[in-house]
Structure formats: C-alpha cells, structure tokens
CSV table of C-alpha atoms in Angstrom, one decimal:
chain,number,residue,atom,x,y,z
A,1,UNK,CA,0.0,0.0,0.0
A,2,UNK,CA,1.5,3.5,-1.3
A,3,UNK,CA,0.8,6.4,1.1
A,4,UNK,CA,2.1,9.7,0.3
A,5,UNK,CA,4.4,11.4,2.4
A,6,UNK,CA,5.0,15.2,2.2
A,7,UNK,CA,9.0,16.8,2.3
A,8,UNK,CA,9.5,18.9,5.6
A,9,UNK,CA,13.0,19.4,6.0
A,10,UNK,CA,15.8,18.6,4.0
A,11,UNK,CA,19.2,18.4,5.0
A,12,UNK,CA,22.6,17.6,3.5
A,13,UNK,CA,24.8,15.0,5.6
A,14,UNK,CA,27.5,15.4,3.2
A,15,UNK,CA,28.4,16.9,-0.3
A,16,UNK,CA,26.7,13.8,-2.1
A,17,UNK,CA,24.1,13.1,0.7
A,18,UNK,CA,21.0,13.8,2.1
A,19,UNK,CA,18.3,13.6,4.4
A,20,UNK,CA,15.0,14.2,3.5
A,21,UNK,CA,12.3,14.0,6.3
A,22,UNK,CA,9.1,13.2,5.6
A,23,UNK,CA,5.3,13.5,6.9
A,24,UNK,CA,3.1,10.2,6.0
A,25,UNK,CA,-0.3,10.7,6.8
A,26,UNK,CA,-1.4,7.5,8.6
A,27,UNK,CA,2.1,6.3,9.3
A,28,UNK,CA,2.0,2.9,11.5
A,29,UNK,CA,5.0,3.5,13.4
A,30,UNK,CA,8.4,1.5,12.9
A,31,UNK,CA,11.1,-0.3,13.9
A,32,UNK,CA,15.1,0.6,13.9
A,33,UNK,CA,16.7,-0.8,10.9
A,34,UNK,CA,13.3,-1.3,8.5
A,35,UNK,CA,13.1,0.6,5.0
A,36,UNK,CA,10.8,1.8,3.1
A,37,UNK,CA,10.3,2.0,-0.5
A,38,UNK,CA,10.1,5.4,-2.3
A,39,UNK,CA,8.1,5.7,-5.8
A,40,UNK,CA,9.1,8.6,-7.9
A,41,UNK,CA,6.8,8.9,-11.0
A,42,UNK,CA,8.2,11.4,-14.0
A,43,UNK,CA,5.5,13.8,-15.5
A,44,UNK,CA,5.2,11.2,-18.4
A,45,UNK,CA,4.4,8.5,-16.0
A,46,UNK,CA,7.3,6.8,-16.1
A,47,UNK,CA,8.1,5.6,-12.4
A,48,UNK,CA,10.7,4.1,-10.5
A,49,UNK,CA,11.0,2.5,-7.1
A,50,UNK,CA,14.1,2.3,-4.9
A,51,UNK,CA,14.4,1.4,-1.2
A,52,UNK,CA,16.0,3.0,1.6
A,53,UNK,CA,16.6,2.4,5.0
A,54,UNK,CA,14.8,4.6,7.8
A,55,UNK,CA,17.1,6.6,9.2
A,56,UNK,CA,14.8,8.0,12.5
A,57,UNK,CA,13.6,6.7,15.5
A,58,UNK,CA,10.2,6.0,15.5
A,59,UNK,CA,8.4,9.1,16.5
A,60,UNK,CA,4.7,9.1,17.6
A,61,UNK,CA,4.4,11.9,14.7
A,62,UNK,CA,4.8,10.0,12.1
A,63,UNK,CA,7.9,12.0,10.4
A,64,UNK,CA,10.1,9.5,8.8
A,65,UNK,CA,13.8,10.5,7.4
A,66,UNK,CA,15.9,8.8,4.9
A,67,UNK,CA,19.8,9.7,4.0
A,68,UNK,CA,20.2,9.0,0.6
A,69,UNK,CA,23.6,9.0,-1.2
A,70,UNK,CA,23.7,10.6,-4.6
A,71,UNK,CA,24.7,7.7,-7.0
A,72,UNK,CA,26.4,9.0,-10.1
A,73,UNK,CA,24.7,7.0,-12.8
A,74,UNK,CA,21.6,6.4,-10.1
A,75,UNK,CA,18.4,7.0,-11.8
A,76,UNK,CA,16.2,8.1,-8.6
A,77,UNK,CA,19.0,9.3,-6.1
A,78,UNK,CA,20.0,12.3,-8.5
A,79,UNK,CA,17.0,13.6,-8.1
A,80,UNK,CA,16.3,13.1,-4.5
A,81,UNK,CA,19.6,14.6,-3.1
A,82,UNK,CA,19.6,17.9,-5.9
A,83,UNK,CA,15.9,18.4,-6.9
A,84,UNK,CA,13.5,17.5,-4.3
A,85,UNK,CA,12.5,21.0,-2.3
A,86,UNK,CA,10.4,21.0,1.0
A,87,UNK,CA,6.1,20.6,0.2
A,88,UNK,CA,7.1,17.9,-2.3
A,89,UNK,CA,5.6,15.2,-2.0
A,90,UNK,CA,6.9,11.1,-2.1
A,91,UNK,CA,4.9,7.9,-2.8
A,92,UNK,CA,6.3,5.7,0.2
A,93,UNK,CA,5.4,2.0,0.8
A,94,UNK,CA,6.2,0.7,4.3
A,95,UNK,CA,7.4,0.1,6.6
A,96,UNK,CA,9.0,-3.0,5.1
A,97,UNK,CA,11.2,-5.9,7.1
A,98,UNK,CA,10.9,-7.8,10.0
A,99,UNK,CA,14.7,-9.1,10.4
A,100,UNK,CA,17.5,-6.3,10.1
A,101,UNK,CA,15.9,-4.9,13.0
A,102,UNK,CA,16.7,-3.6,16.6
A,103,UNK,CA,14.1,-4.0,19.2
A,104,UNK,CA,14.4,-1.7,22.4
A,105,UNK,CA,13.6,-4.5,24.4
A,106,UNK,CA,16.7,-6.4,23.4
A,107,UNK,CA,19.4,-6.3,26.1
A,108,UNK,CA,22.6,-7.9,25.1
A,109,UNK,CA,25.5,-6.0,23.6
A,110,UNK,CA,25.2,-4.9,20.5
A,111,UNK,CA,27.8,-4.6,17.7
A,112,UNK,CA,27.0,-2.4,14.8
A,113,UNK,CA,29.3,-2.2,11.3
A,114,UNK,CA,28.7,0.2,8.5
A,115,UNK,CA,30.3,0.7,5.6
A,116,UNK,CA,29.2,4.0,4.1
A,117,UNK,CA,26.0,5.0,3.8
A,118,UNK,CA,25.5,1.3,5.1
A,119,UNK,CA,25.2,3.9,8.9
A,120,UNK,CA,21.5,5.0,7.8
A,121,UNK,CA,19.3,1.7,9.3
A,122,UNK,CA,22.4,1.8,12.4
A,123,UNK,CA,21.6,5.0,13.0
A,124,UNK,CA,17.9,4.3,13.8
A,125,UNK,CA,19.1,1.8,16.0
A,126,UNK,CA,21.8,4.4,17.6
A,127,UNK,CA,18.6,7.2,18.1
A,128,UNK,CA,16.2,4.3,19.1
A,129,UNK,CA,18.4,3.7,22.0
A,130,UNK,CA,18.6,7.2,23.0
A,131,UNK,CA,15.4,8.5,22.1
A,132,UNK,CA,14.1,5.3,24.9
A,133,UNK,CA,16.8,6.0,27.3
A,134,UNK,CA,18.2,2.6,26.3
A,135,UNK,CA,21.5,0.9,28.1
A,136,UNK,CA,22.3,-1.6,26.0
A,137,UNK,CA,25.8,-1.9,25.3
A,138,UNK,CA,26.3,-0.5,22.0
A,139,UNK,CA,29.4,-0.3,19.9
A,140,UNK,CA,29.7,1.3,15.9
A,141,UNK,CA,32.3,0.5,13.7
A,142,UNK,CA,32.0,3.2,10.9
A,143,UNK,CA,34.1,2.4,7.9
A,144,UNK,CA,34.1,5.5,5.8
A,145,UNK,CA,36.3,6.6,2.5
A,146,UNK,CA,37.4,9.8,4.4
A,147,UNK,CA,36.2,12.8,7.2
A,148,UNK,CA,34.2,14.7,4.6
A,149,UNK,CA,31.9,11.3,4.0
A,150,UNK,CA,30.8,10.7,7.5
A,151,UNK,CA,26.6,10.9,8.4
A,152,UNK,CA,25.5,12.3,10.9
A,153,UNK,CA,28.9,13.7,12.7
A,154,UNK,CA,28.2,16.0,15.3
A,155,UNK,CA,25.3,13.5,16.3
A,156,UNK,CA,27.4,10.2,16.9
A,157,UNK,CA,29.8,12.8,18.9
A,158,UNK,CA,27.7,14.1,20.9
A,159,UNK,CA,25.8,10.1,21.6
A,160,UNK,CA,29.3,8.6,22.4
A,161,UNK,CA,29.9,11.5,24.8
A,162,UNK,CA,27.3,10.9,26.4
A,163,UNK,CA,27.3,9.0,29.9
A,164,UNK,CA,25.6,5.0,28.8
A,165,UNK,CA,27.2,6.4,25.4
A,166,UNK,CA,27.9,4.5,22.2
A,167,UNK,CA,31.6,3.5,22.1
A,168,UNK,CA,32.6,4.9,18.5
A,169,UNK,CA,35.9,3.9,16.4
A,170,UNK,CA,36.2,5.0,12.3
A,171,UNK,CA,37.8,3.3,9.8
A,172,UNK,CA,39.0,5.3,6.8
A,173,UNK,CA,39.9,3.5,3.7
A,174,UNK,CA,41.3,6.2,1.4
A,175,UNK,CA,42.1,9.1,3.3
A,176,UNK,CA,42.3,9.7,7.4
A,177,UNK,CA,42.5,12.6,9.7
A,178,UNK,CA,46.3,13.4,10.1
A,179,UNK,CA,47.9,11.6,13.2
A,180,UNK,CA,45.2,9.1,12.6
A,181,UNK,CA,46.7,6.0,14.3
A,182,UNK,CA,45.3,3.3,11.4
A,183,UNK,CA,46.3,4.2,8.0
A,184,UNK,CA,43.5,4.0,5.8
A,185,UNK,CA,43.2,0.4,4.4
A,186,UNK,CA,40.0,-1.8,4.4
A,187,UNK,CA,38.6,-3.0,8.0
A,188,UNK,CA,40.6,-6.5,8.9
A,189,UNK,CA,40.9,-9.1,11.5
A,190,UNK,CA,42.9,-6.8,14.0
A,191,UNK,CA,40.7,-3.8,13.5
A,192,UNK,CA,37.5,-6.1,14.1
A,193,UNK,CA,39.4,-7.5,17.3
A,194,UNK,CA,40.2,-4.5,18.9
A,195,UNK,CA,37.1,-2.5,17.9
A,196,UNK,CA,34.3,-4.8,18.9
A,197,UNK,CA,32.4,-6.8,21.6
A,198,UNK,CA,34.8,-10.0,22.5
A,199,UNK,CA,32.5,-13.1,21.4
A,200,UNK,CA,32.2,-14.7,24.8
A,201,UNK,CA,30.1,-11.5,25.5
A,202,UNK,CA,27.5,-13.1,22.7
A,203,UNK,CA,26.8,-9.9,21.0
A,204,UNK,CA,24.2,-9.5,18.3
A,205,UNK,CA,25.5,-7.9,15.3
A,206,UNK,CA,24.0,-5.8,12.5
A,207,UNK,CA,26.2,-5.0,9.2
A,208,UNK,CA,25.5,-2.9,6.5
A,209,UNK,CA,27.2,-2.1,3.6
A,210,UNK,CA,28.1,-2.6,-0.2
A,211,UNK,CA,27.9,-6.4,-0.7
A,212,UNK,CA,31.5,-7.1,-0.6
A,213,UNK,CA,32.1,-4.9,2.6
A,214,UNK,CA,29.4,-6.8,4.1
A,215,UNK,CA,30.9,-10.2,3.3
A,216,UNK,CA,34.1,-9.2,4.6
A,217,UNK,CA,32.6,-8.0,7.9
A,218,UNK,CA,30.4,-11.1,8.7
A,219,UNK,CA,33.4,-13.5,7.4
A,220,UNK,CA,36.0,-11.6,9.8
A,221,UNK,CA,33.3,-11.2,12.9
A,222,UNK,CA,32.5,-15.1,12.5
A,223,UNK,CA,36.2,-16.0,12.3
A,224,UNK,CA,36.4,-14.2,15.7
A,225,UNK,CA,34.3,-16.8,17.3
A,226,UNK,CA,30.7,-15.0,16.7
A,227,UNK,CA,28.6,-17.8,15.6
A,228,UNK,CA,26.5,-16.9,12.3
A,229,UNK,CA,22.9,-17.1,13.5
A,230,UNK,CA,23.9,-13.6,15.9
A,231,UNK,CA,24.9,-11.8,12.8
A,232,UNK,CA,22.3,-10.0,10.6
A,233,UNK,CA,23.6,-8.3,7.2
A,234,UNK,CA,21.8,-6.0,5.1
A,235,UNK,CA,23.7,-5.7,2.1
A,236,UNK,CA,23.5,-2.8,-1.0
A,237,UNK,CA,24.6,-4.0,-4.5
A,238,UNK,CA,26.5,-2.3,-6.6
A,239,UNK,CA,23.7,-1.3,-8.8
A,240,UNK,CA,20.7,0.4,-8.9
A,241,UNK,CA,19.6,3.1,-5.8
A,242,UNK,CA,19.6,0.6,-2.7
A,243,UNK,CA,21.6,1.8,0.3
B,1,UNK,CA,29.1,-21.3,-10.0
B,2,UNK,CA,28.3,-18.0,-10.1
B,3,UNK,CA,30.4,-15.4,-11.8
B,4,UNK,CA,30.2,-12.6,-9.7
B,5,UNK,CA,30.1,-13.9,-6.1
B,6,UNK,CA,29.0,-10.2,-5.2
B,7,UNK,CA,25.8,-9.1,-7.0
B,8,UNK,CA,23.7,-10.3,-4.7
B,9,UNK,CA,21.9,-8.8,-1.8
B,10,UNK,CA,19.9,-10.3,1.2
B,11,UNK,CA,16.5,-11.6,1.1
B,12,UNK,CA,15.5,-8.7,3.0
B,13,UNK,CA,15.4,-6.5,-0.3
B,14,UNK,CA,12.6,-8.4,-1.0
B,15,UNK,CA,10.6,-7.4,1.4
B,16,UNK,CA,8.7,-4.8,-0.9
B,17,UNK,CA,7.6,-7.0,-3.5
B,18,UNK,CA,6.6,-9.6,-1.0
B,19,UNK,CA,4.4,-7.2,0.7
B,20,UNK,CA,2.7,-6.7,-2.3
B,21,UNK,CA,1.5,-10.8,-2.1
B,22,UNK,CA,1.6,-11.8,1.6
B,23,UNK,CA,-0.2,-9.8,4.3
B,24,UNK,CA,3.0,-11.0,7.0
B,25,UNK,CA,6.4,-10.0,6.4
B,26,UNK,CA,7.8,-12.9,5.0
B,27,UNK,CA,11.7,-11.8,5.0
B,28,UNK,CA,11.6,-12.9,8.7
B,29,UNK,CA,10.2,-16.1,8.8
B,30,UNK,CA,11.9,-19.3,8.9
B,31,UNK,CA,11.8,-21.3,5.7
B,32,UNK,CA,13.6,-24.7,4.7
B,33,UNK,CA,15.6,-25.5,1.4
B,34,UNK,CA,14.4,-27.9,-0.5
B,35,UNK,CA,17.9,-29.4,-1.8
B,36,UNK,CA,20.0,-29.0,1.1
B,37,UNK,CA,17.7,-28.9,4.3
B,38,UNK,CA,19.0,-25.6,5.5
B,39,UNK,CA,17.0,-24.1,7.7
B,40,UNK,CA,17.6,-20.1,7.6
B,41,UNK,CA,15.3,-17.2,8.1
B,42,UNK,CA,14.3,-16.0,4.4
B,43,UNK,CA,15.9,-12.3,4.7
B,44,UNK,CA,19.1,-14.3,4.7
B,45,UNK,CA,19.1,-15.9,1.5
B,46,UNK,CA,20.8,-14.3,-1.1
B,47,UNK,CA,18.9,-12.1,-3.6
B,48,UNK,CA,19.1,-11.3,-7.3
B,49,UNK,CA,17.2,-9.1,-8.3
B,50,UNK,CA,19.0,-8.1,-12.0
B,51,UNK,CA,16.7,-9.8,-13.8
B,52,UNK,CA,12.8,-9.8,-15.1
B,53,UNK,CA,11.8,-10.8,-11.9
B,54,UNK,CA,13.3,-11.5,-8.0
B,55,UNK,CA,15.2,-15.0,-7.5
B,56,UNK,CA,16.2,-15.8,-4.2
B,57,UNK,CA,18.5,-18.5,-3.5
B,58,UNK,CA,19.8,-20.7,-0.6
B,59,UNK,CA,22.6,-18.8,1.2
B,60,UNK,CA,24.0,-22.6,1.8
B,61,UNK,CA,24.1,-24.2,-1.6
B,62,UNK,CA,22.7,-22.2,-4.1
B,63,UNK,CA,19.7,-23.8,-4.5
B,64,UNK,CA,16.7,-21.5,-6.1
B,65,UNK,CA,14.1,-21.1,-3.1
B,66,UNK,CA,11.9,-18.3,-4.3
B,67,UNK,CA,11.0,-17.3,-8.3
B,68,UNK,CA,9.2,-14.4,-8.3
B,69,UNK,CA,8.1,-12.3,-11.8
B,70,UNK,CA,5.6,-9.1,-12.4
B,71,UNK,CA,4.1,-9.8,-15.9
B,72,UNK,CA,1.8,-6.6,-16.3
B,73,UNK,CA,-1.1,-7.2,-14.2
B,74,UNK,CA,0.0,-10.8,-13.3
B,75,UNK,CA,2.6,-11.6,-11.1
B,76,UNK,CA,4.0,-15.5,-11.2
B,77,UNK,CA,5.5,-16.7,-7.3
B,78,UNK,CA,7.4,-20.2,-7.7
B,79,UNK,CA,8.3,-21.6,-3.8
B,80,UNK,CA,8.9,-25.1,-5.2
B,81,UNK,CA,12.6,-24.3,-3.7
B,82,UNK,CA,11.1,-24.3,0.4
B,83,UNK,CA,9.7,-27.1,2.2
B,84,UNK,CA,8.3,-24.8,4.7
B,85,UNK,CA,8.3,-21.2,5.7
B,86,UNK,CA,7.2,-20.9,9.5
B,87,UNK,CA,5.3,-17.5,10.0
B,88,UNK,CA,5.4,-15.8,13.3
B,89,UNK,CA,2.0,-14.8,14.3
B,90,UNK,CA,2.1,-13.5,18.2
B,91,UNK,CA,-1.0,-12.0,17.5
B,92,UNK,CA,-2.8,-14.7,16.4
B,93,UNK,CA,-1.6,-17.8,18.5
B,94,UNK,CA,-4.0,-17.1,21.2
B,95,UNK,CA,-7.1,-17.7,19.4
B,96,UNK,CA,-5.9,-20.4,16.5
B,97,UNK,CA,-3.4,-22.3,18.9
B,98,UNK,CA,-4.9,-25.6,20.2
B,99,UNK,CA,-6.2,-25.7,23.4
C-alpha cells in the first residue's frame, strides 16, 4: 500500500548526501533498521521504485527521514539529493522488514558495522536507543572513504559523549584525519578485534554495507568466534539506488 | 558457479515486493531449502534481483528457493525451492493455537 508522504525538511549530511524528512499521513510506526520503498513517478508516467533504510527513531508523529547518497549513474537518487525541495511530495510503501531490526527491548550488547552510507538503518538503531533512554551496550564501527563522508557527525559525537554512550571507532579507507593511528586500508581481522564486543560477551551484530564490505565483515566477525545465527547483514549492491 | 560472487543482496530487499502478495512479512520467517535442508530465516538468503523478476536462493548451496516475476497485471510466485516457511504470528496464536 502507497501512502504519500509530504517533504518537511531537508538536510545535507555530506556533499553527495542527504536527508530528506518526511510527513506520511497515517504512518504505522516502525522499527530501527526497517526501510521503506520510495516511488518517484516522471511527469510522463514513467516511475521508478528504490528502497531506503529509515534513518529516525520512531516518532509518535509520524515523520520518517531517509539519507540518501547521490549515485552517479543512479536514476532516482539524483533527483532526491539535488531536486526534491520541501512541500514535495513522495509515494512511500512501508514500513518493510521484520529481520535487520533492533528492538528496544533487546538487552545484550550490540555490535553495529557500516560501511558507508551502510550507517542509515544503524543510525535508527543508535537514536532508538537514546530516544528510549536505552543501556544496551552499544558499539559502531564506521568504515568511511574519508572525514568529509561521515553521516551524521556532530550526532554520533555528541551520543558517544554521552554518559551509557555509544563507544565509536572509524575506519577510513582512502584518506584519514592526520595523526590518525590506522592508516586508511580496508577493515581486517585486528581492527574487528580490537574494535568490537569480544564473542564470549555473545553480542548480536548488524552489518551494512556494499555487498562485498558486508561479506568481509560477517566472514572476519565469525572467524572471531561469533557464531552466524547472531549476525544479521543488510547488504547494498553495486547497482541500482539501494543503500 | 556463479560469476560474480557479489551481486547479490539479502533476502531482506525483498521485502517490498513480498508485501505486495503476503499480508505477514515474510523476510523474517523461517523457511527450509528444499535441496539441502538448510534451515535459515528467508531475509538471509541471497537475492538477485537483475533480472525480469526476484530470485532468491539458498545462502548454503545455491539452490533456487523463491522465483518471483511481475508480468503486467500478473505476477508468477514459484516456492517449489522451500519445504516450509514458519510464519510468526504473536498475534494470532491465542485464538488459533490448540487448546
């Protein structure tokens, strides 16, 4: 079922990102780390659907936000991050997914790992937690290209600040802050060691990323003695919108 | 087998198209492969989805668990692949469960 939702702020993350937040008359409410699908339709009636990952809390208001990354041959994401202006309005379908998803009720620790704009569904999960008052043990592994491509910076500060905060660590793959102490190279077993939950802690992890970041991930958090079954992936291929 | 081991994603992408057929979210039941017995939630199964249709197959052996193609106002669902998906229904099981 398509419900329409209405543009009420817009906001960009980075220089090829944005979040667009969205009114939806009717919304059900949501769970951290669901999508929704998003149908654009041309003025000739040509449409196309892409999905995104929710990147708010739920909210009793029913706004919704996605981040979406602006792909440079994408068909949809073009014209999401540089056209769409605020009163515009969005078909959206969902909520949609039951599995990639973190409950507040769930207690153990939980490991997060994004690889690019693989941060939006983690990020509900991060804002779920606080927006409850949550103490879950939660640690984010952010593997980004470089500085200038983080999400939400000045957020994930200010939430691993905090006291019960989020323990943060970023990975940069191309370029890193100067003095950084990892030069940037692609997440491996010692990083995945030192930066998350030991396995005997039986952690619950959620990875998202490009499908080849997400393999790596899950293969190196499994060869640390996770077992499979507490490690849910959400993976973005390299083509079409998806992230 | 496959020539690029990495244009896949997880069955979870399908969970828009499926809503379009199945009232219950399907990506997070439990289903069973037909070929190799693997018993997996469905949203990890690997998807492909660069094709006419959605194909989902077996994260263990490949096998093809789910065929599913939108042919103008018809859309074809092939689950030959499963044994059995097992549907959560909390909100159900109170009044259908056996006494």
């Amino acid at each position: 079922m398509w419900r329409v939702g209405t543009v009420v702020a817009l906001h960009n993350e980075t220089a090829t990102a944005r979040t667009i937040t969205l009114e939806v008359r009717d919304w059900p409410g949501h769970v951290a780390g669901q999508h929704v699908d998003v149908r654009v339709t041309a003025p000739d009636g040509y449409s196309a659907v892409r999905s995104y990952s929710l990147a708010s809390a739920p909210n009793p208001e029913g706004r919704v936000q996605i981040t979406v990354e602006r792909l440079p041959k994408g068909e949809v994401s073009p014209y999401l991050t540089q056209e769409v202006v605020v009163d515009d309005r969005l078909e959206v379908r969902g909520p949609i997914g039951g599995w990639f998803v973190w409950r507040t009720q769930q207690t153990e620790p939980i490991q997060l790992i994004a690889g690019g704009s693989g941060i939006v569904p983690l990020m509900a999960m991060i804002r779920s937690r606080a927006s409850t008052g949550g103490t879950a043990p939660f640690r984010l592994l952010y593997s980004v290209r470089e500085p200038g491509a983080i999400f939400y910076r000045d957020e994930l500060q200010a939430l691993s600040d905090h006291k019960h905060s989020v323990s943060l660590t970023y990975a940069y793959t191309r370029s890193a802050p100067k003095d950084w102490p990892r030069p940037p190279s692609r997440i491996d077993a010692a990083l995945i060691a030192n930066a998350t939950w030991p396995s005997n802690l039986v952690p619950t992890s959620y990875v998202c990323g490009p499908t080849s970041f997400v393999e790596s991930a899950a293969g190196l958090l499994s060869a640390c003695g996770n077992s499979p079954d507490k490690i849910r992936t959400e993976r973005f291929g390299p083509t079409g919108d998806r992230q | 087998m496959i020539a690029d081991i990495y244009n896949y994603l997880d069955g979870n992408a399908a969970a828009g198209e499926l809503s379009k057929i199945f009232v219950m979210d399907v990506t997070a039941a439990e289903g069973q492969c037909a070929h190799c017995g693997a018993t997996k939630r469905f949203a990890e199964a690997h998807l492909y989805m660069q094709c006419p249709g959605v194909v989902a197959r077996c994260a263990v052996c490949q096998n093809i668990l789910l065929r599913l193609v939108n042919a103008g106002e018809r859309v074809w669902l092939d689950l030959r692949g499963m044994t059995y998906l097992m549907l959560e229904t909390p909100q159900l099981s109170d009044s259908l469960s056996p006494k």
